[in-house]
Structure formats: C-alpha cells, structure tokens
mmCIF file of C-alpha atoms in Angstrom:
data_model
loop_
_atom_site.group_PDB
_atom_site.id
_atom_site.type_symbol
_atom_site.label_atom_id
_atom_site.label_comp_id
_atom_site.label_asym_id
_atom_site.label_seq_id
_atom_site.Cartn_x
_atom_site.Cartn_y
_atom_site.Cartn_z
ATOM 1 C CA MET A 1349 91.010 98.867 104.441
ATOM 2 C CA GLN A 1350 94.514 100.080 104.840
ATOM 3 C CA GLN A 1351 93.788 103.457 103.349
ATOM 4 C CA GLN A 1352 94.382 106.427 105.620
ATOM 5 C CA GLU A 1353 91.546 108.912 105.970
ATOM 6 C CA GLU A 1354 92.976 112.344 105.277
ATOM 7 C CA ALA A 1355 91.507 115.740 104.818
ATOM 8 C CA ALA A 1356 90.860 116.772 101.256
ATOM 9 C CA PRO A 1357 91.301 120.496 100.786
ATOM 10 C CA GLY A 1358 88.311 122.600 99.922
ATOM 11 C CA PRO A 1359 85.017 123.833 101.405
ATOM 12 C CA ARG A 1360 83.210 120.515 100.907
ATOM 13 C CA ALA A 1361 85.686 118.603 103.092
ATOM 14 C CA ARG A 1362 85.399 121.226 105.830
ATOM 15 C CA ARG A 1363 81.596 121.176 105.687
ATOM 16 C CA LEU A 1364 81.552 117.384 106.002
ATOM 17 C CA ALA A 1365 83.891 117.495 109.004
ATOM 18 C CA ILE A 1366 81.782 120.198 110.660
ATOM 19 C CA ALA A 1367 78.616 118.176 110.041
ATOM 20 C CA ALA A 1368 80.258 115.074 111.536
ATOM 21 C CA ALA A 1369 81.372 117.029 114.615
ATOM 22 C CA THR A 1370 77.853 118.449 115.035
ATOM 23 C CA VAL A 1371 76.322 114.969 114.993
ATOM 24 C CA THR A 1372 78.831 113.917 117.638
ATOM 25 C CA VAL A 1373 78.079 116.870 119.919
ATOM 26 C CA VAL A 1374 74.305 116.361 119.822
ATOM 27 C CA LEU A 1375 74.481 112.609 120.399
ATOM 28 C CA TRP A 1376 77.065 112.907 123.177
ATOM 29 C CA ALA A 1377 74.870 115.468 124.906
ATOM 30 C CA SER A 1378 71.949 113.018 124.771
ATOM 31 C CA ALA A 1379 74.222 110.341 126.257
ATOM 32 C CA PHE A 1380 74.497 112.202 129.571
ATOM 33 C CA VAL A 1381 70.709 112.094 129.901
ATOM 34 C CA SER A 1382 70.417 108.437 128.878
ATOM 35 C CA ILE A 1383 73.167 107.412 131.304
ATOM 36 C CA ARG A 1384 71.282 109.105 134.098
ATOM 37 C CA SER A 1385 68.105 107.187 133.185
ATOM 38 C CA ALA A 1386 69.717 103.778 132.630
ATOM 39 C CA GLY A 1387 71.725 104.182 135.833
ATOM 40 C CA GLU A 1388 68.565 103.656 137.847
ATOM 41 C CA ASP A 1389 68.749 99.914 137.093
ATOM 42 C CA TYR A 1390 72.325 99.289 135.945
ATOM 43 C CA GLY A 1391 75.588 99.687 137.817
ATOM 44 C CA PRO A 1392 78.449 101.711 136.275
ATOM 45 C CA GLY A 1393 80.405 98.700 134.997
ATOM 46 C CA ALA A 1394 77.375 96.773 133.790
ATOM 47 C CA LEU A 1395 76.049 99.805 131.923
ATOM 48 C CA ALA A 1396 79.423 100.411 130.291
ATOM 49 C CA LEU A 1397 79.666 96.779 129.177
ATOM 50 C CA GLY A 1398 76.113 96.704 127.829
ATOM 51 C CA ARG A 1399 76.675 99.955 125.956
ATOM 52 C CA LEU A 1400 79.948 98.761 124.448
ATOM 53 C CA LEU A 1401 78.548 95.380 123.445
ATOM 54 C CA SER A 1402 75.615 97.072 121.692
ATOM 55 C CA GLY A 1403 77.997 99.463 119.978
ATOM 56 C CA THR A 1404 80.370 96.696 118.916
ATOM 57 C CA VAL A 1405 77.553 94.670 117.354
ATOM 58 C CA ALA A 1406 76.302 97.693 115.405
ATOM 59 C CA LEU A 1407 79.794 98.670 114.264
ATOM 60 C CA ALA A 1408 80.716 95.090 113.303
ATOM 61 C CA ALA A 1409 77.618 94.872 111.120
ATOM 62 C CA ILE A 1410 78.593 98.095 109.344
ATOM 63 C CA CYS A 1411 82.154 96.827 108.867
ATOM 64 C CA LEU A 1412 80.849 93.610 107.280
ATOM 65 C CA ILE A 1413 78.603 95.560 104.929
ATOM 66 C CA ARG A 1414 81.441 97.892 103.945
ATOM 67 C CA ARG A 1415 83.962 95.027 103.890
ATOM 68 C CA GLU A 1416 86.348 96.840 106.153
ATOM 69 C CA GLY A 1417 89.472 94.847 106.940
ATOM 70 C CA TRP A 1418 91.643 94.782 110.036
ATOM 71 C CA PRO A 1419 93.489 98.005 110.896
ATOM 72 C CA PRO A 1420 97.167 98.175 109.899
ATOM 73 C CA ARG A 1421 99.678 97.127 112.540
ATOM 74 C CA ALA A 1422 100.845 100.714 113.022
ATOM 75 C CA ALA A 1423 97.345 101.753 114.157
ATOM 76 C CA TRP A 1424 96.937 99.159 116.893
ATOM 77 C CA PRO A 1425 98.811 100.908 119.745
ATOM 78 C CA GLY A 1426 96.581 103.980 119.452
ATOM 79 C CA ILE A 1427 93.421 101.908 119.015
ATOM 80 C CA ALA A 1428 94.235 99.728 122.022
ATOM 81 C CA ALA A 1429 95.042 102.711 124.249
ATOM 82 C CA SER A 1430 91.898 104.609 123.261
ATOM 83 C CA GLY A 1431 89.838 101.436 123.706
ATOM 84 C CA VAL A 1432 90.945 100.919 127.292
ATOM 85 C CA LEU A 1433 91.139 104.565 128.374
ATOM 86 C CA TRP A 1434 88.248 106.159 126.488
ATOM 87 C CA PHE A 1435 85.792 103.394 125.703
ATOM 88 C CA GLY A 1436 86.452 101.498 128.932
ATOM 89 C CA LEU A 1437 87.610 103.557 131.914
ATOM 90 C CA TYR A 1438 85.971 106.789 130.777
ATOM 91 C CA MET A 1439 82.535 105.194 130.470
ATOM 92 C CA ILE A 1440 82.744 103.414 133.826
ATOM 93 C CA ALA A 1441 83.857 106.584 135.614
ATOM 94 C CA LEU A 1442 81.213 108.711 133.901
ATOM 95 C CA ASN A 1443 78.430 106.211 134.685
ATOM 96 C CA TRP A 1444 79.505 106.124 138.322
ATOM 97 C CA GLY A 1445 79.818 109.891 138.521
ATOM 98 C CA GLU A 1446 76.329 110.419 137.115
ATOM 99 C CA GLN A 1447 74.914 108.275 139.896
ATOM 100 C CA GLN A 1448 76.202 110.923 142.307
ATOM 101 C CA VAL A 1449 75.552 114.202 140.450
ATOM 102 C CA ASP A 1450 73.000 115.409 137.908
ATOM 103 C CA ALA A 1451 73.598 115.153 134.171
ATOM 104 C CA GLY A 1452 74.274 118.881 133.692
ATOM 105 C CA THR A 1453 76.934 118.998 136.411
ATOM 106 C CA ALA A 1454 78.603 115.885 135.004
ATOM 107 C CA ALA A 1455 78.739 117.448 131.538
ATOM 108 C CA LEU A 1456 80.221 120.685 132.898
ATOM 109 C CA VAL A 1457 83.015 118.889 134.759
ATOM 110 C CA VAL A 1458 83.792 116.433 131.954
ATOM 111 C CA ASN A 1459 84.149 119.367 129.578
ATOM 112 C CA VAL A 1460 87.467 120.184 131.221
ATOM 113 C CA GLY A 1461 88.625 117.386 128.904
ATOM 114 C CA PRO A 1462 89.465 119.702 125.961
ATOM 115 C CA LEU A 1463 91.896 121.626 128.148
ATOM 116 C CA LEU A 1464 93.542 118.375 129.206
ATOM 117 C CA MET A 1465 93.752 117.411 125.529
ATOM 118 C CA ALA A 1466 95.685 120.605 124.866
ATOM 119 C CA LEU A 1467 98.073 119.819 127.718
ATOM 120 C CA LEU A 1468 98.672 116.274 126.520
ATOM 121 C CA GLY A 1469 98.978 117.499 122.953
ATOM 122 C CA GLY A 1470 101.625 119.989 124.005
ATOM 123 C CA TRP A 1471 103.582 117.275 125.772
ATOM 124 C CA LEU A 1472 103.120 114.200 123.600
ATOM 125 C CA LEU A 1473 102.488 115.796 120.211
ATOM 126 C CA LYS A 1474 105.055 118.579 120.726
ATOM 127 C CA GLU A 1475 102.473 121.339 120.269
ATOM 128 C CA GLY A 1476 104.002 123.516 122.988
ATOM 129 C CA PHE A 1477 102.592 125.284 126.077
ATOM 130 C CA PRO A 1478 101.636 128.847 125.154
ATOM 131 C CA PRO A 1479 100.883 131.331 127.964
ATOM 132 C CA ARG A 1480 97.169 131.381 127.124
ATOM 133 C CA LEU A 1481 97.030 127.627 127.672
ATOM 134 C CA MET A 1482 98.510 127.989 131.142
ATOM 135 C CA ALA A 1483 96.099 130.829 131.974
ATOM 136 C CA GLY A 1484 93.138 128.800 130.742
ATOM 137 C CA MET A 1485 94.212 125.822 132.833
ATOM 138 C CA ALA A 1486 94.299 127.968 135.974
ATOM 139 C CA ILE A 1487 90.842 129.427 135.250
ATOM 140 C CA SER A 1488 89.305 126.011 134.550
ATOM 141 C CA PHE A 1489 90.848 124.554 137.712
ATOM 142 C CA ALA A 1490 89.283 127.375 139.731
ATOM 143 C CA GLY A 1491 85.905 126.627 138.146
ATOM 144 C CA THR A 1492 86.247 122.944 138.992
ATOM 145 C CA VAL A 1493 86.963 123.873 142.612
ATOM 146 C CA VAL A 1494 83.766 125.961 142.664
ATOM 147 C CA VAL A 1495 81.745 123.060 141.273
ATOM 148 C CA GLY A 1496 83.259 120.664 143.783
ATOM 149 C CA LEU A 1497 82.587 122.973 146.738
ATOM 150 C CA SER A 1498 79.013 123.611 145.595
ATOM 151 C CA MET A 1499 78.349 119.870 145.443
ATOM 152 C CA SER A 1500 80.143 119.066 148.708
ATOM 153 C CA GLY A 1501 77.329 120.691 150.649
ATOM 154 C CA GLU A 1502 75.005 117.974 149.385
ATOM 155 C CA GLY A 1503 77.090 115.179 150.884
ATOM 156 C CA ARG A 1504 80.255 113.217 150.299
ATOM 157 C CA SER A 1505 78.689 111.233 147.461
ATOM 158 C CA SER A 1506 78.199 114.396 145.384
ATOM 159 C CA LEU A 1507 81.828 115.426 145.856
ATOM 160 C CA LEU A 1508 82.805 111.899 144.845
ATOM 161 C CA GLY A 1509 80.715 112.346 141.714
ATOM 162 C CA VAL A 1510 82.638 115.492 140.752
ATOM 163 C CA LEU A 1511 85.957 113.696 141.277
ATOM 164 C CA LEU A 1512 84.773 110.749 139.180
ATOM 165 C CA CYS A 1513 83.747 113.113 136.387
ATOM 166 C CA LEU A 1514 87.179 114.745 136.571
ATOM 167 C CA PHE A 1515 88.768 111.317 136.232
ATOM 168 C CA ALA A 1516 86.478 110.630 133.272
ATOM 169 C CA ALA A 1517 87.663 113.892 131.692
ATOM 170 C CA MET A 1518 91.271 112.757 132.060
ATOM 171 C CA MET A 1519 90.519 109.400 130.416
ATOM 172 C CA TYR A 1520 88.613 111.206 127.660
ATOM 173 C CA ALA A 1521 91.571 113.471 126.905
ATOM 174 C CA ALA A 1522 94.086 110.630 127.035
ATOM 175 C CA GLY A 1523 91.903 108.539 124.743
ATOM 176 C CA VAL A 1524 91.599 111.273 122.121
ATOM 177 C CA VAL A 1525 95.347 111.962 122.108
ATOM 178 C CA SER A 1526 95.964 108.208 121.766
ATOM 179 C CA GLN A 1527 93.478 107.848 118.929
ATOM 180 C CA LYS A 1528 94.832 110.729 116.853
ATOM 181 C CA PRO A 1529 98.027 108.922 115.690
ATOM 182 C CA ALA A 1530 96.020 105.777 114.889
ATOM 183 C CA LEU A 1531 93.919 107.729 112.404
ATOM 184 C CA ARG A 1532 97.031 108.294 110.290
ATOM 185 C CA HIS A 1533 96.866 104.601 109.404
ATOM 186 C CA ALA A 1534 93.312 103.353 110.041
ATOM 187 C CA THR A 1535 89.932 104.599 108.867
ATOM 188 C CA ALA A 1536 87.512 106.259 111.288
ATOM 189 C CA LEU A 1537 85.281 103.168 111.194
ATOM 190 C CA GLN A 1538 88.177 100.820 111.912
ATOM 191 C CA ALA A 1539 89.459 102.908 114.816
ATOM 192 C CA THR A 1540 85.989 103.152 116.345
ATOM 193 C CA THR A 1541 84.991 99.525 115.838
ATOM 194 C CA PHE A 1542 88.109 97.954 117.275
ATOM 195 C CA GLY A 1543 88.427 100.573 120.011
ATOM 196 C CA CYS A 1544 84.857 99.820 121.089
ATOM 197 C CA ALA A 1545 85.540 96.067 121.023
ATOM 198 C CA ILE A 1546 88.681 96.480 123.142
ATOM 199 C CA GLY A 1547 86.714 98.601 125.605
ATOM 200 C CA ALA A 1548 84.085 95.852 125.829
ATOM 201 C CA VAL A 1549 86.777 93.254 126.556
ATOM 202 C CA ALA A 1550 88.181 95.505 129.296
ATOM 203 C CA CYS A 1551 84.700 95.640 130.883
ATOM 204 C CA LEU A 1552 84.077 91.859 130.775
ATOM 205 C CA PRO A 1553 84.603 91.505 134.567
ATOM 206 C CA PHE A 1554 81.151 93.132 134.873
ATOM 207 C CA ALA A 1555 79.461 90.497 132.680
ATOM 208 C CA GLY A 1556 77.845 88.685 135.616
ATOM 209 C CA GLN A 1557 76.506 91.956 137.005
ATOM 210 C CA LEU A 1558 75.094 92.898 133.604
ATOM 211 C CA VAL A 1559 73.226 89.601 133.245
ATOM 212 C CA SER A 1560 71.733 89.753 136.746
ATOM 213 C CA GLN A 1561 70.726 93.410 136.491
ATOM 214 C CA ALA A 1562 69.259 93.016 132.997
ATOM 215 C CA ALA A 1563 66.843 90.419 134.366
ATOM 216 C CA ASP A 1564 65.351 92.953 136.806
ATOM 217 C CA ALA A 1565 65.813 96.167 134.821
ATOM 218 C CA SER A 1566 62.910 98.102 133.350
ATOM 219 C CA LEU A 1567 62.418 98.121 129.595
ATOM 220 C CA GLY A 1568 63.164 101.851 129.530
ATOM 221 C CA SER A 1569 66.563 101.416 131.199
ATOM 222 C CA THR A 1570 67.526 98.589 128.851
ATOM 223 C CA LEU A 1571 66.443 100.569 125.790
ATOM 224 C CA ASN A 1572 68.499 103.526 127.036
ATOM 225 C CA MET A 1573 71.524 101.231 127.338
ATOM 226 C CA VAL A 1574 71.061 99.959 123.769
ATOM 227 C CA TYR A 1575 70.546 103.532 122.553
ATOM 228 C CA LEU A 1576 73.838 104.521 124.190
ATOM 229 C CA GLY A 1577 75.608 101.748 122.317
ATOM 230 C CA VAL A 1578 74.113 102.361 118.878
ATOM 231 C CA PHE A 1579 73.953 106.149 118.684
ATOM 232 C CA PRO A 1580 76.268 108.016 121.146
ATOM 233 C CA THR A 1581 78.846 105.219 120.770
ATOM 234 C CA ALA A 1582 78.704 103.507 117.351
ATOM 235 C CA LEU A 1583 77.528 106.523 115.358
ATOM 236 C CA ALA A 1584 78.920 109.461 117.365
ATOM 237 C CA PHE A 1585 82.371 107.998 117.976
ATOM 238 C CA THR A 1586 82.667 107.237 114.251
ATOM 239 C CA THR A 1587 81.680 110.767 113.234
ATOM 240 C CA TRP A 1588 84.115 112.054 115.856
ATOM 241 C CA ALA A 1589 86.972 109.972 114.409
ATOM 242 C CA TYR A 1590 86.022 111.094 110.904
ATOM 243 C CA ALA A 1591 86.323 114.753 111.900
ATOM 244 C CA LEU A 1592 89.386 114.179 114.117
ATOM 245 C CA ALA A 1593 91.254 112.677 111.144
ATOM 246 C CA ARG A 1594 90.739 115.995 109.353
ATOM 247 C CA THR A 1595 91.723 118.450 112.082
ATOM 248 C CA SER A 1596 93.626 118.710 115.380
ATOM 249 C CA ALA A 1597 92.720 117.194 118.740
ATOM 250 C CA GLY A 1598 92.529 120.690 120.244
ATOM 251 C CA LYS A 1599 90.103 121.910 117.600
ATOM 252 C CA MET A 1600 87.879 118.852 118.029
ATOM 253 C CA GLY A 1601 87.938 119.386 121.776
ATOM 254 C CA ALA A 1602 86.699 122.928 121.204
ATOM 255 C CA THR A 1603 83.622 121.601 119.384
ATOM 256 C CA THR A 1604 82.457 119.903 122.583
ATOM 257 C CA TYR A 1605 82.071 123.239 124.390
ATOM 258 C CA ALA A 1606 78.395 123.192 123.390
ATOM 259 C CA VAL A 1607 77.736 119.844 125.084
ATOM 260 C CA PRO A 1608 77.037 121.136 128.638
ATOM 261 C CA ALA A 1609 74.465 123.667 127.428
ATOM 262 C CA LEU A 1610 72.682 120.978 125.424
ATOM 263 C CA VAL A 1611 72.824 118.573 128.370
ATOM 264 C CA VAL A 1612 71.293 121.116 130.756
ATOM 265 C CA LEU A 1613 68.469 121.693 128.263
ATOM 266 C CA MET A 1614 67.904 117.979 127.623
ATOM 267 C CA SER A 1615 68.060 117.029 131.309
ATOM 268 C CA TRP A 1616 65.584 119.792 132.158
ATOM 269 C CA VAL A 1617 63.145 118.488 129.527
ATOM 270 C CA ALA A 1618 63.620 114.753 130.101
ATOM 271 C CA LEU A 1619 64.679 114.501 133.764
ATOM 272 C CA ARG A 1620 63.393 117.757 135.290
ATOM 273 C CA GLU A 1621 66.808 118.467 136.775
ATOM 274 C CA VAL A 1622 68.949 121.584 136.471
ATOM 275 C CA PRO A 1623 72.244 122.213 138.315
ATOM 276 C CA ALA A 1624 72.231 124.787 141.115
ATOM 277 C CA VAL A 1625 73.159 128.370 140.250
ATOM 278 C CA VAL A 1626 76.558 128.157 141.971
ATOM 279 C CA THR A 1627 77.302 124.873 140.194
ATOM 280 C CA LEU A 1628 76.391 126.419 136.863
ATOM 281 C CA ALA A 1629 78.586 129.418 137.644
ATOM 282 C CA GLY A 1630 81.536 127.148 138.390
ATOM 283 C CA GLY A 1631 80.897 125.240 135.195
ATOM 284 C CA LEU A 1632 80.839 128.445 133.191
ATOM 285 C CA VAL A 1633 84.183 129.406 134.723
ATOM 286 C CA CYS A 1634 85.525 126.021 133.591
ATOM 287 C CA LEU A 1635 84.339 126.689 130.060
ATOM 288 C CA ALA A 1636 85.720 130.233 130.147
ATOM 289 C CA GLY A 1637 89.131 128.820 131.008
ATOM 290 C CA VAL A 1638 88.948 126.359 128.141
ATOM 291 C CA ALA A 1639 87.932 129.163 125.764
ATOM 292 C CA VAL A 1640 90.855 131.327 126.905
ATOM 293 C CA SER A 1641 93.285 128.461 126.390
ATOM 294 C CA ARG A 1642 92.158 127.888 122.809
ATOM 295 C CA ARG A 1643 92.013 131.526 121.698
ATOM 296 C CA GLY A 1644 95.144 133.161 120.366
ATOM 297 C CA PRO A 1645 96.147 136.348 118.545
ATOM 298 C CA ARG A 1646 95.401 136.320 114.832
ATOM 299 C CA ARG A 1647 98.580 136.515 112.835
ATOM 300 C CA ARG A 1648 98.849 137.523 109.200
ATOM 301 C CA THR A 1649 101.037 135.245 107.116
ATOM 302 C CA GLU A 1650 101.805 134.930 103.467
ATOM 303 C CA PRO A 1651 99.436 132.804 101.362
ATOM 304 C CA SER A 1652 102.502 131.110 99.855
ATOM 305 C CA ASP A 1653 103.027 129.323 103.177
ATOM 306 C CA GLY A 1654 99.759 127.478 102.668
ATOM 307 C CA VAL A 1655 97.944 129.726 105.143
ATOM 308 C CA GLN A 1656 95.269 132.282 104.457
ATOM 309 C CA THR A 1657 95.826 135.877 105.598
ATOM 310 C CA ASP A 1658 93.319 135.376 108.391
ATOM 311 C CA GLY A 1659 95.565 132.697 109.923
ATOM 312 C CA VAL A 1660 93.369 129.682 109.091
ATOM 313 C CA GLN A 1661 95.101 126.685 107.572
ATOM 314 C CA THR A 1662 93.803 125.825 104.144
ATOM 315 C CA ASP A 1663 96.111 123.109 102.888
ATOM 316 C CA GLY A 1664 98.731 120.688 104.103
ATOM 317 C CA ALA A 1665 96.703 120.131 107.296
ATOM 318 C CA GLN A 1666 96.689 116.386 107.140
ATOM 319 C CA ALA A 1667 96.058 114.458 110.309
ATOM 320 C CA GLY A 1668 99.036 114.787 112.586
ATOM 321 C CA GLY A 1669 101.180 116.497 109.919
ATOM 322 C CA PRO A 1670 103.640 119.277 110.727
ATOM 323 C CA SER A 1671 101.430 121.911 109.145
ATOM 324 C CA ALA A 1672 98.575 120.876 111.412
ATOM 325 C CA ALA A 1673 100.760 121.240 114.478
ATOM 326 C CA GLU A 1674 101.848 124.807 113.751
ATOM 327 C CA PRO A 1675 98.372 126.371 114.110
ATOM 328 C CA VAL A 1676 98.032 124.550 117.442
ATOM 329 C CA ARG A 1677 101.177 126.166 118.726
ATOM 330 C CA ALA A 1678 99.895 129.510 117.597
ATOM 331 C CA GLY A 1679 96.486 128.902 119.178
ATOM 332 C CA LYS A 1680 94.718 128.620 115.793
ATOM 333 C CA GLU A 1681 93.806 125.068 114.831
ATOM 334 C CA PRO A 1682 92.706 124.424 111.239
ATOM 335 C CA VAL A 1683 88.972 124.691 110.760
ATOM 336 C CA PRO A 1684 87.482 121.199 110.412
#
C-alpha cells in the first residue's frame, strides 16, 4: 500500500493513538523481563536474531492477510536505517547489557533515549535546542553518572552493562528519528515489517550461535524469545509506528517514561529483582531530566492559527509537517 498514514483530526484519532502508545509501553516493559529470562540460555546476538526472525514471520503473515505491498521508494532510507540501528544494534546491545545489570536498571538507563531523540530531532529535523532541553540533558547525564557509579561497585561487568544500555539508548533514539520520515510514505505495518526483516538480516552472523544454543536451551527461554518476537516486536513496534505517524518523535518518546516503573514492578514479580536504592535514585534523576527537557511554558495563541488556546495542536499536525514541528520547538508536542 502506498498510502501514507496520517493523523485524522478529532478526539477519536487521538484516542486511537494513545491506545496504541499504551500497548507499546506495556509490551516493551515486559520485554525487559523476558530478555533477562531468555538471556540465561541465549547470547545477545542469538537472542536478537531469534526475536527478529519470530517477529518477521508474524509480521509477514499479517502483511499477506492484509495484502500490504512493498513500501514506496522514498520510505526505504528511513526503513533501512531504523532496521539496522533500532531493530539490529539496539537489540544486541540491550540483550548484552541485561546480562550485566538487572532489568529495572537497564530500563532506567535506556529511558535516556527520549532525551537523545529530542537532541537528534533538534539537529536533523530542525526542531531547535531550547534552554529547557539543554538543562534536561545535563540533569539526565548526572543521573546516568549516578547509576554508573552505583553499579561500578559490583564489578566491571556491571559498569559495562550500564554503558551497553546507554549505547542501546543511542541506537533507539537514532532509529526513531530515522523511522519518522519513512512514515510519511509507508504505513506503520510496512515500516515495521521491513525494518524488522532488515534487522534480522543484519543479525545473520549469529545464525550458527542461535542454532547451537537453541538445541540446549530450556523451553522457557525459547518461549520467551518467541514471545519477544511476536508481542514486544511485531505488535508493539507496529502500534508504536501507528502512533508515531500521528504525533512527534519527542511526544512519543515522552510516552515511554512509564516503562522503567513498569519494568521494576514486573521484574520484582517475575524475577525477584529490584535495583538498589542509589541506582533507583540515579534513574529517577535521569527521568527528571527528561521531564524537564520536554516541559515548556504554555503559550496562548489564536485559534485561527490551528492551535487551541491551551497551546495544544488540534489540526495540521500531520507526520513531519511544519505545524507538527512548531509545538516541538515550543516544548509542546501535539497530543497523540
């Protein structure tokens, strides 16, 4: 399908985007726990490849049922970049990092990603660098330092885990910023399906490791790997793309602020692990910095400009359009 997925004005479109983002947040939170479990039997690369292959199969089946065609040529650069950076490198780095630190700590560090999205958006999408963004970056960096120092006392491997999660956050942000332009031309399902397939191709060097480890892995680890592919990847990445096509990258990044809290709760229930108090404190500082960077003064404007008096965009906020960029510069992304 060559049809672009754009936001339709009105409450129903916003409710659907919010519902899609909520599904993504819950499933991505569960992914941190499943990665931790599957990582007992699978290496980082093998787990990423198995997850992406499972996701690609599920997404391909949906595409056949819906008779989705190939994405337009204009969408391929963004799909390819997000496939390699987000689906490929991000998943390998996150899997490796979670073998060194607990799921809650990994989620806290990776959630610096929304701040990095704002930085990349300001540079690549010309959204600017407001003072609050710079202040938030400084606060989040300080929180990351606290997390790193708190984990360094547990050995070099834990510090390595924090650094790997930071790298994963960078790949996550770069992948989202790359995917955003592609959604001007391709549907959410197309962008997710072909991005997942490209990520799987990038992870093919781990095919031998996947086969050998699958032979010795427990059923629980293998089921967790398949779950990661079908739900946090195939379903959650599609709902993410659906919502991203209808709002800004910065706003979508803000929706992931709830992920660490959900991960800590899920990992406590399923894995009996909770980050140390100092680690949690550092993570909260990270999130505080992200919150500061995304909060701006509310500015009253005339309804004739297509903006409500409370500063929330109500029309003309198509994916990547000029009217969607203005609220980002003012620190007020359109509500999904």
